[in-house]
PDB file of C-alpha atoms in Angstrom:
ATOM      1  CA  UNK A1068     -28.700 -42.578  24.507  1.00 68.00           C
ATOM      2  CA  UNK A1069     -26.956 -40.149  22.533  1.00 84.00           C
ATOM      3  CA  UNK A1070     -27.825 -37.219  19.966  1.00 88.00           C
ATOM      4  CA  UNK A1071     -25.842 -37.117  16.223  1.00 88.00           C
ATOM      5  CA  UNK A1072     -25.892 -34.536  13.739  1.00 91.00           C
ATOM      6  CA  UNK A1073     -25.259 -35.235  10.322  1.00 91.00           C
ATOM      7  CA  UNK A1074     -24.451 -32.356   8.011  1.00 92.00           C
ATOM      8  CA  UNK A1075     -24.493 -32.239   4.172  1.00 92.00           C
ATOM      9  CA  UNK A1076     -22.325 -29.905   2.515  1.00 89.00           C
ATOM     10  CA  UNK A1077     -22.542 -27.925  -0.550  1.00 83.00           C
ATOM     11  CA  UNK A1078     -21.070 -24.967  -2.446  1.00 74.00           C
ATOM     12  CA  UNK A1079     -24.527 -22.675  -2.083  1.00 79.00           C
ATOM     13  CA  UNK A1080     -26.264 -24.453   0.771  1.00 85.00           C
ATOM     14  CA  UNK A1081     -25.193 -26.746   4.420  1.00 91.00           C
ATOM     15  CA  UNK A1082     -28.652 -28.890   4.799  1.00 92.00           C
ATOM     16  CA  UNK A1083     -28.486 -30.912   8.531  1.00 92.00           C
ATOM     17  CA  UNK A1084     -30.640 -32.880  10.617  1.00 93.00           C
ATOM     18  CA  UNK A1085     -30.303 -34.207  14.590  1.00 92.00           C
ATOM     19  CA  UNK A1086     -31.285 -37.625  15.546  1.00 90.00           C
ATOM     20  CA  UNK A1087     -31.764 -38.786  18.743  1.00 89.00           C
ATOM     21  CA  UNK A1088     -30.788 -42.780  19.726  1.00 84.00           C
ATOM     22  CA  UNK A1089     -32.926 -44.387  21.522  1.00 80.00           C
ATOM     23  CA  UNK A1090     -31.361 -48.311  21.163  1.00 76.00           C
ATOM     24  CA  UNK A1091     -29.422 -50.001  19.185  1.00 76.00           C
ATOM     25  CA  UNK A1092     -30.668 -49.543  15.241  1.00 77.00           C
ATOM     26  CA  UNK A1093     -33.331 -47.015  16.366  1.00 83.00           C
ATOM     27  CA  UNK A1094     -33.638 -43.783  16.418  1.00 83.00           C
ATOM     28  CA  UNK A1095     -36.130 -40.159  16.326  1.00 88.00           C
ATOM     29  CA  UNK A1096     -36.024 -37.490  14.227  1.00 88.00           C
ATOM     30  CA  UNK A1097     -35.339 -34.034  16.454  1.00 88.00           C
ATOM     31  CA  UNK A1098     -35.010 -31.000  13.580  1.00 92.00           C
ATOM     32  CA  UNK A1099     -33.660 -30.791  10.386  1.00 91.00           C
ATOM     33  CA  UNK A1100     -33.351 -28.145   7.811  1.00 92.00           C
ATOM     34  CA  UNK A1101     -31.546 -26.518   5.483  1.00 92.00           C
ATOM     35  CA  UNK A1102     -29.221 -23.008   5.058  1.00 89.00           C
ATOM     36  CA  UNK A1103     -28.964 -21.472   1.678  1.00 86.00           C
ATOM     37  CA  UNK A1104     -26.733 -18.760   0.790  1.00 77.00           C
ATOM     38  CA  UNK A1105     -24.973 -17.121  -2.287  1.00 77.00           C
ATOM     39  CA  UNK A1106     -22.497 -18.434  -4.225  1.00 75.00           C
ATOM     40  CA  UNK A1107     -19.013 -17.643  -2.950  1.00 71.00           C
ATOM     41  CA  UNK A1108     -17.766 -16.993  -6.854  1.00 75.00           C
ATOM     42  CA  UNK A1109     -19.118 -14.777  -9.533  1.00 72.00           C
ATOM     43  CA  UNK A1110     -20.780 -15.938 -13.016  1.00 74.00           C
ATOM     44  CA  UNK A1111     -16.780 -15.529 -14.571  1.00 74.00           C
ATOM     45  CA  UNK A1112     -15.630 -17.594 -11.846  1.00 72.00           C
ATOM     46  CA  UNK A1113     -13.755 -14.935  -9.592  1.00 75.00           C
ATOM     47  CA  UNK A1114     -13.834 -15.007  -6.125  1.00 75.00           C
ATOM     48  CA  UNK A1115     -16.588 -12.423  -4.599  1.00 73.00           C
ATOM     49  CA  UNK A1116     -14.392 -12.045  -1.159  1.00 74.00           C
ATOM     50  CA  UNK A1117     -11.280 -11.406  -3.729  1.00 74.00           C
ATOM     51  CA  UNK A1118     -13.387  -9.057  -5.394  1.00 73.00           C
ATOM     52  CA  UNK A1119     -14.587  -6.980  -2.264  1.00 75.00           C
ATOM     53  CA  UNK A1120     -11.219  -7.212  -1.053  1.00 79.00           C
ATOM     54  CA  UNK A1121     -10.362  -5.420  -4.157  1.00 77.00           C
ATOM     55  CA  UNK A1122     -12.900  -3.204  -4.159  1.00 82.00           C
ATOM     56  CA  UNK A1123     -12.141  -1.787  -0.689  1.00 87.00           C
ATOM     57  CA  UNK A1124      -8.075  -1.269  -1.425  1.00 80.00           C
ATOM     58  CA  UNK A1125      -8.900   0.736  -4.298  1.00 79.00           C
ATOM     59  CA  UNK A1126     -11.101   3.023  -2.764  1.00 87.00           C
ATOM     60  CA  UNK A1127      -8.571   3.576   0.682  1.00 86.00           C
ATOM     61  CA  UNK A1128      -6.010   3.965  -2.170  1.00 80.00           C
ATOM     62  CA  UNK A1129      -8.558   6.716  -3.778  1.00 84.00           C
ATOM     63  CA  UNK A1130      -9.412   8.191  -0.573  1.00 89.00           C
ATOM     64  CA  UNK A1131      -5.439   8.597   0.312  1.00 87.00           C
ATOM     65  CA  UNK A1132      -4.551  10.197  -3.499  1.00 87.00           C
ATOM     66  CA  UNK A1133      -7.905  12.563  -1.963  1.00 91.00           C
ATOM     67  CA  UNK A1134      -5.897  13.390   1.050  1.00 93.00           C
ATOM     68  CA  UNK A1135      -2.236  13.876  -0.929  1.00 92.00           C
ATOM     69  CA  UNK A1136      -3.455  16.582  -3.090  1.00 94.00           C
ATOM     70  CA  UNK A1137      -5.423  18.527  -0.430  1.00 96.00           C
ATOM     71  CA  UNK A1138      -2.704  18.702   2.206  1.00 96.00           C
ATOM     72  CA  UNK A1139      -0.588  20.084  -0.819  1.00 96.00           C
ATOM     73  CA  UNK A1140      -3.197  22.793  -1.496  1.00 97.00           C
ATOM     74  CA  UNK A1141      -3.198  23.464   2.439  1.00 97.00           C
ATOM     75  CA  UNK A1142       0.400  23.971   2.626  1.00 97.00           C
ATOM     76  CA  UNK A1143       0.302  26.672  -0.469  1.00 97.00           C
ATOM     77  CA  UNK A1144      -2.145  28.461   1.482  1.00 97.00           C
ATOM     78  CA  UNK A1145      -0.757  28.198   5.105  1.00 97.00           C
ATOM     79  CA  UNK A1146       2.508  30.093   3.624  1.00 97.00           C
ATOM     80  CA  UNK A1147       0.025  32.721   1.558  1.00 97.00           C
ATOM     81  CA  UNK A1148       0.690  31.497  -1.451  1.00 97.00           C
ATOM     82  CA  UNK A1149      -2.304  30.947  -2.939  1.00 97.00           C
ATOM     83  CA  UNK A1150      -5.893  29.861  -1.613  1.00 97.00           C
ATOM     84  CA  UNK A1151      -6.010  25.932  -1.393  1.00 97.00           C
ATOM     85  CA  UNK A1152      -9.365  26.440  -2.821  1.00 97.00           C
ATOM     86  CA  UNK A1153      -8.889  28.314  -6.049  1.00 97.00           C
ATOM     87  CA  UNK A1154      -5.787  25.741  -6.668  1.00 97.00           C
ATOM     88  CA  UNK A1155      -8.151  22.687  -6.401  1.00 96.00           C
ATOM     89  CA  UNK A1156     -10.431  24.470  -8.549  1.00 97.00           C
ATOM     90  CA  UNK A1157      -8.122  25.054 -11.427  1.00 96.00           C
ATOM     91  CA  UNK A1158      -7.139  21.489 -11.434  1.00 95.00           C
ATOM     92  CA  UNK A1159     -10.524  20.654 -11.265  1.00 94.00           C
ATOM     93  CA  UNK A1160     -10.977  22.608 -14.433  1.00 95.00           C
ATOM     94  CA  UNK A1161      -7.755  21.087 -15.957  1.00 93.00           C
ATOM     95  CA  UNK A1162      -6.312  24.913 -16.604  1.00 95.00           C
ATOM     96  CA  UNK A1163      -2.794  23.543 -17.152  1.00 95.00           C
ATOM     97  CA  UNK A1164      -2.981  20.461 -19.713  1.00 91.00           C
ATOM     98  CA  UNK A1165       0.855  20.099 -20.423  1.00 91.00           C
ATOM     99  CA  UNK A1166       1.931  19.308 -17.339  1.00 92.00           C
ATOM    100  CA  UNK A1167       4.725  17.256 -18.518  1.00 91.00           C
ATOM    101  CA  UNK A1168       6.535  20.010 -20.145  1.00 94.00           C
ATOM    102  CA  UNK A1169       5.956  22.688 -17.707  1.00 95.00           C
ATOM    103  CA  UNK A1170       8.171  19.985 -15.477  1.00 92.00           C
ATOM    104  CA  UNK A1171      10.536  19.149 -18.403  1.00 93.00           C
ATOM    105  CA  UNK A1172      10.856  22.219 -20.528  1.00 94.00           C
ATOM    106  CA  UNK A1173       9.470  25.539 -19.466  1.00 95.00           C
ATOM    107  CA  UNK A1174      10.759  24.927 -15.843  1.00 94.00           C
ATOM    108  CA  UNK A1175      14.435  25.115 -17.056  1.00 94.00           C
ATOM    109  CA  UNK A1176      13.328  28.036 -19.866  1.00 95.00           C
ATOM    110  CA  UNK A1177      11.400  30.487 -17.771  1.00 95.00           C
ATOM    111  CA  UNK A1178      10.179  31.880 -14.382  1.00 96.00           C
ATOM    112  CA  UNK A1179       7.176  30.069 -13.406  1.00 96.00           C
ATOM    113  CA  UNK A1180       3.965  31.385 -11.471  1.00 97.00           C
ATOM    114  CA  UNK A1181       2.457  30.032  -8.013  1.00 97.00           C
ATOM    115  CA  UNK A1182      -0.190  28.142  -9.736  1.00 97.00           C
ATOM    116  CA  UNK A1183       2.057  26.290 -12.545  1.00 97.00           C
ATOM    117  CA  UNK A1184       4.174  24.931  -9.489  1.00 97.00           C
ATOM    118  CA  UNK A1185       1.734  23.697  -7.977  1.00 97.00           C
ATOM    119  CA  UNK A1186      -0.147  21.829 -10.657  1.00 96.00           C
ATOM    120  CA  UNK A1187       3.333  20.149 -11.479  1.00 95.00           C
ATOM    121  CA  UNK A1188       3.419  19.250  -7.821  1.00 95.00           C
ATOM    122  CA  UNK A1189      -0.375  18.026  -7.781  1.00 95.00           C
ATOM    123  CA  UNK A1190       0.341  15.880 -10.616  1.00 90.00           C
ATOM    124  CA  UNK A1191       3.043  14.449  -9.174  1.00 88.00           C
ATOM    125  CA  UNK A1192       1.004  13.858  -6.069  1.00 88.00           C
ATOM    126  CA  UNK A1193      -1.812  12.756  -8.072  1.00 83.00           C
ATOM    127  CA  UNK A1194       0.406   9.809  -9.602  1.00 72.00           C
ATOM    128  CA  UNK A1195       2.670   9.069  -6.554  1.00 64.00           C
ATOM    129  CA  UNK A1196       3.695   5.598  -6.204  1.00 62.00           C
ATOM    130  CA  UNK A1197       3.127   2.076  -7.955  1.00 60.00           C
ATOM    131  CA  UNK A1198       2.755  -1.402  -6.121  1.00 56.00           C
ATOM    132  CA  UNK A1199       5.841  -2.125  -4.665  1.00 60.00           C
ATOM    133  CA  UNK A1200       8.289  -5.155  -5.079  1.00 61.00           C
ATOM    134  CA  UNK A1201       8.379  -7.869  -2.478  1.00 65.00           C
ATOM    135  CA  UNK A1202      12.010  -8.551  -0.582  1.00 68.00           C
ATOM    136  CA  UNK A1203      12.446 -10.884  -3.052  1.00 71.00           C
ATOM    137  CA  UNK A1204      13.087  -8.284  -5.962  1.00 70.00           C
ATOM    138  CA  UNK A1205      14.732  -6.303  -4.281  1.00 71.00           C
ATOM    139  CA  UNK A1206      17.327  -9.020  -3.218  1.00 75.00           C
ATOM    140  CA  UNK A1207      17.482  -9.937  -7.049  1.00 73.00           C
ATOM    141  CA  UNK A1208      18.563  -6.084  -8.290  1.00 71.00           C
ATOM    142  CA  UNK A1209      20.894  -5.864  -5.466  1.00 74.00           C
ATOM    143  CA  UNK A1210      22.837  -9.016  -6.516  1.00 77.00           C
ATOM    144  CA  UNK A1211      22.570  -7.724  -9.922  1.00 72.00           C
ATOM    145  CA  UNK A1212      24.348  -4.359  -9.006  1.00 73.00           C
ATOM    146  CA  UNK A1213      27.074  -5.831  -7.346  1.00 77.00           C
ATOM    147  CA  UNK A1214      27.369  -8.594  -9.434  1.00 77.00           C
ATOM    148  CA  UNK A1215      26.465 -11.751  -7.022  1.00 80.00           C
ATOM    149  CA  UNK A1216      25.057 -15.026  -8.499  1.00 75.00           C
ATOM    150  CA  UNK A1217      21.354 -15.492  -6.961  1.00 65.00           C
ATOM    151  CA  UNK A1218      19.340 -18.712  -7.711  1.00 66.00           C
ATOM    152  CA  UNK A1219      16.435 -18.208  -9.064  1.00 62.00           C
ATOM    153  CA  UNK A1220      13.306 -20.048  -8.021  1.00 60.00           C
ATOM    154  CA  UNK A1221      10.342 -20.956 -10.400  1.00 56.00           C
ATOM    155  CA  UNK A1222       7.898 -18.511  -9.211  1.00 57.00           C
ATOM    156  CA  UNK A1223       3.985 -17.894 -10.703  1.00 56.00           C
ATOM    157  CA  UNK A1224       4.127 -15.154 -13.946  1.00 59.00           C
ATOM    158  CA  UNK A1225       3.346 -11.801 -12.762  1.00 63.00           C
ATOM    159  CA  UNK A1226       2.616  -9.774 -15.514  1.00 74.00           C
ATOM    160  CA  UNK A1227       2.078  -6.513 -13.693  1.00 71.00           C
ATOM    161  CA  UNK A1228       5.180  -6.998 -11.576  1.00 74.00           C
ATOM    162  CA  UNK A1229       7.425  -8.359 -14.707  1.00 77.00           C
ATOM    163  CA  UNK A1230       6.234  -4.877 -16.597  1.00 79.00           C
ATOM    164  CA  UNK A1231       7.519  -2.806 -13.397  1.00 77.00           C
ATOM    165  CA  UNK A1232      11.091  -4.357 -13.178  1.00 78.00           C
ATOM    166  CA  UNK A1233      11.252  -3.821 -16.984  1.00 81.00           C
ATOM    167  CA  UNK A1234      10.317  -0.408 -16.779  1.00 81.00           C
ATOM    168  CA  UNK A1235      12.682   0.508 -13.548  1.00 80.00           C
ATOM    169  CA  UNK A1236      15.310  -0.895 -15.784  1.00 82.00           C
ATOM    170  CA  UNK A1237      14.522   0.897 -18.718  1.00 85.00           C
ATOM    171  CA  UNK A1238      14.501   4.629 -16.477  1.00 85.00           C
ATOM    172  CA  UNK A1239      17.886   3.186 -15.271  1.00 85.00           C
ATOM    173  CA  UNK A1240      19.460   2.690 -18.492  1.00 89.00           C
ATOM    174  CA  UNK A1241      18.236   6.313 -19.957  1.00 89.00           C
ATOM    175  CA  UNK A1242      19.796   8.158 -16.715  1.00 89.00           C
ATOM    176  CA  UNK A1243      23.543   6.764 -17.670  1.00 91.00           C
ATOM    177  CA  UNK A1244      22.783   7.774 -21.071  1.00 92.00           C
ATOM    178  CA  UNK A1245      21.571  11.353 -19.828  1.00 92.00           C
ATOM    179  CA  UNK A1246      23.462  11.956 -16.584  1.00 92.00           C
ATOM    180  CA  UNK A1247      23.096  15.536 -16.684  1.00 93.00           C
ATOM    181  CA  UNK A1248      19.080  15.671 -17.414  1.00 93.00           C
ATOM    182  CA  UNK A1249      16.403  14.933 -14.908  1.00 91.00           C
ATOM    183  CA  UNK A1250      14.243  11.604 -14.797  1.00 88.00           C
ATOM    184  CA  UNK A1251      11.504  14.090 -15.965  1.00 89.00           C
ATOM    185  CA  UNK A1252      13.711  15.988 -18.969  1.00 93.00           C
ATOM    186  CA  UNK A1253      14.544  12.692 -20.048  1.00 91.00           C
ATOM    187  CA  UNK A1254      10.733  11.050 -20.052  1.00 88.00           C
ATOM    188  CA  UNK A1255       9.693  13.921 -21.482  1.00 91.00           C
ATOM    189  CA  UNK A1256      12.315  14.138 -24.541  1.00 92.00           C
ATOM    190  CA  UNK A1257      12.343  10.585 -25.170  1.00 89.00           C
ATOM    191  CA  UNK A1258       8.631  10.350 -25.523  1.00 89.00           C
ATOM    192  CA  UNK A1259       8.867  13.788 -28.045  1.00 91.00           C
ATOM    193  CA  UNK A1260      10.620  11.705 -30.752  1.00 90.00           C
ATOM    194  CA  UNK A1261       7.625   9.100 -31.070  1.00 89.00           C
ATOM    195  CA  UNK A1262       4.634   9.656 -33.350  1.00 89.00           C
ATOM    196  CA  UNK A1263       2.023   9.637 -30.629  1.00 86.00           C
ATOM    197  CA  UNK A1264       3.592  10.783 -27.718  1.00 85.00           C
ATOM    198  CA  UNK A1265       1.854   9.524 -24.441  1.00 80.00           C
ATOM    199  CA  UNK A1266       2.240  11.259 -21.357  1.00 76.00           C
ATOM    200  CA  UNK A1267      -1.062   9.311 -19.229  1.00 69.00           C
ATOM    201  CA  UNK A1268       0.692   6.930 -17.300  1.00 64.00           C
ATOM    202  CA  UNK A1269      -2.783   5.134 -16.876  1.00 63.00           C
ATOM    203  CA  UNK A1270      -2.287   1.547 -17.094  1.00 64.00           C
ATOM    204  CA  UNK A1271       1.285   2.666 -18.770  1.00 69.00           C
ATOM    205  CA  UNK A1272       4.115   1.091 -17.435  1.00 71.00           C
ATOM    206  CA  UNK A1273       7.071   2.763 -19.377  1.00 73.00           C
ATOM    207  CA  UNK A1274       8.179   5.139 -17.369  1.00 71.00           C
ATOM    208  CA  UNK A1275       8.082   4.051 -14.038  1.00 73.00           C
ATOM    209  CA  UNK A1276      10.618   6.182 -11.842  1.00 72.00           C
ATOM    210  CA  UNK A1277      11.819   4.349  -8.497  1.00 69.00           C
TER     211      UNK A1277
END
């Protein structure tokens, strides 16, 4: 005499039942049932555990930028510089809109106060880092620098990553044209000479500096 369980399967539900033999050919029904749950992907298609996953590494990312810019504001204020509050406050309130050319320009033209420093440094705080390129990458722009073949292997598109490398390259290329300027004189001056200059680096990918 022995008991079997038979199970059926599906995306949004596992239905089962347990049987008991008594002979060959004959058998007793023990407990079935049935376990419904939600479906594992969204109405687009998209994984929900992706999306969660997702969901969670943005907000530790958000919670770390949090952190950045008020351990800045504490350091200001543990050498009396300024109070950490009244410096979160005025970048609350957005006092200083062009930050790019109080780190480009009026840096190099004038004497700047406590607070101007320090929303150039907040910004730059603010806007820290970008995803960063696997081993692989990196192998590729060494071999590139020194001039070693590397075989390439047919790898998935990655738009996001193909738009960094660009843009590393492209900050490369204006620093030996502009030895003598900063990554930030250069961004800065560069951008001047469009029509719309864009200085939110938002989901912009052209001036990404290593």
């Amino acid at each position: 005499m022995k008991k079997i369980l038979s199970l059926d399967l599906g995306t949004t539900s596992i239905g089962y039942s347990v049987i008991n033999e008594k002979e060959i050919q004959r058998y007793s029904l023990l407990d079935y049932g049935v376990s419904m749950f939600d479906k594992p992907t969204d109405k687009d298609g998209n994984s929900k555990k992706l999306l969660h996953s997702q969901a969670i590494s943005a907000k530790k990312l958000h919670q770390l930028r949090k952190e950045r810019k008020k351990n800045l504001a504490k350091l200001f204020e543990k050498y009396n510089l300024a109070s950490a509050t009244k410096l979160l406050e005025q970048e609350k309130k957005n006092i200083y809109i062009h930050k790019w050319q109080l780190r480009a320009k009026r840096v190099f033209e004038e004497k700047l106060s406590i607070e101007e420093i320090f929303t150039i440094l907040y910004h730059i705080a603010k806007h820290r880092g970008y995803k960063s390129l696997d081993s692989g990458d990196l192998l590729e722009e060494l071999c590139v620098e020194l001039g070693i073949a590397l075989e390439q292997k047919k790898e998935k598109k990655d738009d996001e990553k193909g738009k960094i490398k660009q843009a590393l390259s492209t900050i490369e290329s204006l620093r030996k044209e502009y030895p003598k300027k900063t990554v930030a004189q250069i961004i800065y001056e560069v951008e001047l000479q469009k029509e719309q200059p864009v200085f939110r680096n938002h989901d912009n990918y052209n001036y990404m500096i290593r």
